[in-house]
PDB file of C-alpha atoms and ligand atoms in Angstrom:
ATOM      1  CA  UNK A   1      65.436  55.033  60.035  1.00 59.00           C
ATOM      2  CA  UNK A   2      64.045  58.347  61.577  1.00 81.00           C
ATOM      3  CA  UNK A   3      64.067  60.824  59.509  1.00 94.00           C
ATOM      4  CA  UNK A   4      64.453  64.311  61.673  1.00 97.00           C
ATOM      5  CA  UNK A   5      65.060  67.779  60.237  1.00 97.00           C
ATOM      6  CA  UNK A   6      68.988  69.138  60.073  1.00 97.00           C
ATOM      7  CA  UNK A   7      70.255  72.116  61.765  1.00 96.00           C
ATOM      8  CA  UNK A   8      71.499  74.834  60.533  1.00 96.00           C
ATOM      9  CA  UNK A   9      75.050  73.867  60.848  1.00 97.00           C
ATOM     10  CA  UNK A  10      74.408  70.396  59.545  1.00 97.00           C
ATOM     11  CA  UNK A  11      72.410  72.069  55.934  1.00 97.00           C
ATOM     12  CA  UNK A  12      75.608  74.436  56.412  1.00 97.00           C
ATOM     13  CA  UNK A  13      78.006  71.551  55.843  1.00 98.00           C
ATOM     14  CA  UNK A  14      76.463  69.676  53.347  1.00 98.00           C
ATOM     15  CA  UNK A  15      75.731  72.403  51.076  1.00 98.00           C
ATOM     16  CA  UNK A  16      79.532  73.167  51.103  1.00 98.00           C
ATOM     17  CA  UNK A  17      79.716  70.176  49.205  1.00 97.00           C
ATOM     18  CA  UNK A  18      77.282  70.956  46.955  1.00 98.00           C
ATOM     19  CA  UNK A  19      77.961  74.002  44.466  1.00 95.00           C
ATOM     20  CA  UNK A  20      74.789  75.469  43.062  1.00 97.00           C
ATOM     21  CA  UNK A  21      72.195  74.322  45.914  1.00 98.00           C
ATOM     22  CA  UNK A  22      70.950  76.631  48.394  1.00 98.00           C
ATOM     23  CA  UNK A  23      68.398  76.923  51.040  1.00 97.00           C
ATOM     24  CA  UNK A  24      65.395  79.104  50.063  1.00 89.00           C
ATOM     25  CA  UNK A  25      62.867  79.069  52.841  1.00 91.00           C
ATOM     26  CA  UNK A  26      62.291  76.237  54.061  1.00 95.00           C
ATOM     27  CA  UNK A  27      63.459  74.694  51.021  1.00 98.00           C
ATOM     28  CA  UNK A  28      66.396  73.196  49.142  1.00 98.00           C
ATOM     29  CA  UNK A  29      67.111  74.202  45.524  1.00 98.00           C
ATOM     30  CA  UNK A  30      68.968  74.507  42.234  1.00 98.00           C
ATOM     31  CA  UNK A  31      68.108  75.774  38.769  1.00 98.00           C
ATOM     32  CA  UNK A  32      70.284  74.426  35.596  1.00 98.00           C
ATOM     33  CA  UNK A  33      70.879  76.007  32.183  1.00 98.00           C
ATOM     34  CA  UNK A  34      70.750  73.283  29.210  1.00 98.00           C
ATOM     35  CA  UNK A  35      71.851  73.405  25.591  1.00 98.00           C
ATOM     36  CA  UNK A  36      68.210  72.793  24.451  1.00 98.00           C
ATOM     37  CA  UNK A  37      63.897  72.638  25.402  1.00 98.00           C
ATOM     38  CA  UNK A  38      64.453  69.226  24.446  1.00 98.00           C
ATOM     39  CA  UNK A  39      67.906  68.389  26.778  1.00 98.00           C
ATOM     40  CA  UNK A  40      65.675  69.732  29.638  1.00 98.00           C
ATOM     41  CA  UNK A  41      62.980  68.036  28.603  1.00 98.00           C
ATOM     42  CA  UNK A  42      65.503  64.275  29.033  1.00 98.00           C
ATOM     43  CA  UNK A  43      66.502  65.665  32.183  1.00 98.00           C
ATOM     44  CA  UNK A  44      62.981  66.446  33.899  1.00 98.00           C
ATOM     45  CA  UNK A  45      62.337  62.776  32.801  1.00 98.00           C
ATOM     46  CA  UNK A  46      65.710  61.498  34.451  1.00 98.00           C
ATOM     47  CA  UNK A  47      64.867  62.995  37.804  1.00 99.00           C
ATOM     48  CA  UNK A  48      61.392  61.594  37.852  1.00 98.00           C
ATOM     49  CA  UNK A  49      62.940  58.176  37.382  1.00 98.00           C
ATOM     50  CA  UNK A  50      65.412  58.641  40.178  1.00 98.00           C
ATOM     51  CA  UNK A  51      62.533  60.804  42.533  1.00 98.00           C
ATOM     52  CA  UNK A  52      60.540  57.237  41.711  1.00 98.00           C
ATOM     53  CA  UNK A  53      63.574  55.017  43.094  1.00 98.00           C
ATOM     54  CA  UNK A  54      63.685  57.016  46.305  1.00 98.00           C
ATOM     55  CA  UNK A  55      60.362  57.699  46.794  1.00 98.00           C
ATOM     56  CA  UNK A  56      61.321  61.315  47.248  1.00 98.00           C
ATOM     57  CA  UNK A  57      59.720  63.996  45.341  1.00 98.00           C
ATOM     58  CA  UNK A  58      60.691  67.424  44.238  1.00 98.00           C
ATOM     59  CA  UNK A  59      58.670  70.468  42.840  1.00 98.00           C
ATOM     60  CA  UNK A  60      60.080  70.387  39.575  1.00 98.00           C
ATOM     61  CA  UNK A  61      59.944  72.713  37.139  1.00 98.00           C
ATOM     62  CA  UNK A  62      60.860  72.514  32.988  1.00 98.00           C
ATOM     63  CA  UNK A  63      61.824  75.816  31.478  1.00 98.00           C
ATOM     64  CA  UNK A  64      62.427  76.843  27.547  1.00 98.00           C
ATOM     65  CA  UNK A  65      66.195  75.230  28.353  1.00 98.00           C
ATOM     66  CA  UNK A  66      65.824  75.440  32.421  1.00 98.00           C
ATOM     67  CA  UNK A  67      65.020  72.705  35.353  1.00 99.00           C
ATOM     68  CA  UNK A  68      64.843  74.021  38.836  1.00 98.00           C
ATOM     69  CA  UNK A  69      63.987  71.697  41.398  1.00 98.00           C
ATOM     70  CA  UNK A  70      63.050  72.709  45.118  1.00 98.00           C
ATOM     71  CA  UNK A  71      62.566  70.076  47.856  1.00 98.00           C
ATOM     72  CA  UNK A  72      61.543  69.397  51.557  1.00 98.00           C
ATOM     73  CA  UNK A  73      60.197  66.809  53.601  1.00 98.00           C
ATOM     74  CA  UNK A  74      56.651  67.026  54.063  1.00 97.00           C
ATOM     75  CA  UNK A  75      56.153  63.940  56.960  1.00 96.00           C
ATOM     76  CA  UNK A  76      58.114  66.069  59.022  1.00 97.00           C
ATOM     77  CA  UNK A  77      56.134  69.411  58.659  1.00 96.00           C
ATOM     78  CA  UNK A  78      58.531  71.079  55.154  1.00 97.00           C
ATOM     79  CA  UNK A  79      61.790  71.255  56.921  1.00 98.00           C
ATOM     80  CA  UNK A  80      65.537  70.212  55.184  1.00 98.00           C
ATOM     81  CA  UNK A  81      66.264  66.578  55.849  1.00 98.00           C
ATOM     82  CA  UNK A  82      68.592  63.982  54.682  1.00 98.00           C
ATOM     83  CA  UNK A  83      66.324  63.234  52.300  1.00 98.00           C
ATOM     84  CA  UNK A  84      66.374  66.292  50.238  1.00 98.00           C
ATOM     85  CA  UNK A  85      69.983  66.353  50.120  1.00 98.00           C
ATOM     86  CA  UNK A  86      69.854  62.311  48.883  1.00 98.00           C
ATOM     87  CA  UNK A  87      67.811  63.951  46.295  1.00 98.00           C
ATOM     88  CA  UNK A  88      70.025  66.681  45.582  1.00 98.00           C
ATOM     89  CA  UNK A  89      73.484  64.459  44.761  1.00 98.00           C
ATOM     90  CA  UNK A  90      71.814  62.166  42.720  1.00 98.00           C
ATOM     91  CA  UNK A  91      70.613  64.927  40.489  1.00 98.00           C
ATOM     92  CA  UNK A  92      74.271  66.690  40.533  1.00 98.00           C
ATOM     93  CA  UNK A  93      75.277  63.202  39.215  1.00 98.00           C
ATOM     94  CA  UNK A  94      73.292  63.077  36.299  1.00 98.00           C
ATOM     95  CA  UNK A  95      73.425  66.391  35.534  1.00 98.00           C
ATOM     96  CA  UNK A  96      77.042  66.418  33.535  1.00 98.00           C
ATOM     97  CA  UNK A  97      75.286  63.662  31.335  1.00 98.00           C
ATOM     98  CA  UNK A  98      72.941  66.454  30.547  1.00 98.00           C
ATOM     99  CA  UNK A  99      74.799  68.932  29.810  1.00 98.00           C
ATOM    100  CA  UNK A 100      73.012  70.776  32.724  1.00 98.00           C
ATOM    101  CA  UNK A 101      75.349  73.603  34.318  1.00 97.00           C
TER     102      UNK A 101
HETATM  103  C1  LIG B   1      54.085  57.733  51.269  1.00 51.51           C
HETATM  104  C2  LIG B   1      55.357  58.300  50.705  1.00 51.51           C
HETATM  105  O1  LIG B   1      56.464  57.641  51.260  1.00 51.51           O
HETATM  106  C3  LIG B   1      55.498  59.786  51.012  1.00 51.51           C
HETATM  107  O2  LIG B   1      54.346  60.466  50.585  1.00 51.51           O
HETATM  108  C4  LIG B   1      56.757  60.389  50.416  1.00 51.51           C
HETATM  109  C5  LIG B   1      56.710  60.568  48.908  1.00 51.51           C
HETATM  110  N1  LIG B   1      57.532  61.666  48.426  1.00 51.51           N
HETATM  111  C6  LIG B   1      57.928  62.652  49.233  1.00 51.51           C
HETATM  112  N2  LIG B   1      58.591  63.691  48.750  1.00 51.51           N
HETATM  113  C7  LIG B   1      58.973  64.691  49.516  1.00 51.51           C
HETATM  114  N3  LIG B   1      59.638  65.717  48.979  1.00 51.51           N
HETATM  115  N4  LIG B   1      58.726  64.691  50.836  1.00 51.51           N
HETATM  116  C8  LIG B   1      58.092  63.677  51.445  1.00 51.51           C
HETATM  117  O3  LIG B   1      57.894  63.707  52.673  1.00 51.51           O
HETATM  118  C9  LIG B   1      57.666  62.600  50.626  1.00 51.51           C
HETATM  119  N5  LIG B   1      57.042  61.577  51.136  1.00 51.51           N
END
């Protein structure tokens, strides 16, 4: 499958159903708030494993008790795609295990 940048309307719609995310640039992104270094420190090791599985790869970063995460797609030039909103509901999934708000 072809992966091709969204428009506007389409990164419009999709972050209406995700709370937290926004665009910034070029790029998608959300920063949590943990109970703990260490609860961050599980989660930044969760998303790796799931960035692994989908061969899709965030700039991740690990706070004292913070993970923010921004993402594009790089093979077609650092715009929004599908991709980065895959990403993006996988990590809201395993973020309630967390703790992560
Ligand atoms: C060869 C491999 O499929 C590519 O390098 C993948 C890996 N991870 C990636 N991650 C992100 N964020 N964007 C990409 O275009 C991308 N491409």
């Amino acid at each position: 499958m072809a992966v091709e940048p969204l428009s506007q309307k389409e990164i419009e719609e999709r972050l209406a159903e995700l709370p937290g995310w926004s665009v910034d640039g070029d790029r998608l992104a959300r920063s949590y708030r943990l109970g703990s270094h260490f609860a961050a420190t599980a989660m930044v090791v969760h998303i790796a494993q799931v960035q692994e599985e989908l061969n899709h790869h965030s700039d991740l970063t690990l706070g004292y008790n913070t993970v923010s995460l921004t993402v594009n797609t790089h093979s077609v030039g650092g715009a929004v795609t599908e991709l980065d909103f895959a990403l993006a509901r996988r990590v809201e999934d395993l973020a309630p295990g967390h703790g992560a708000h």
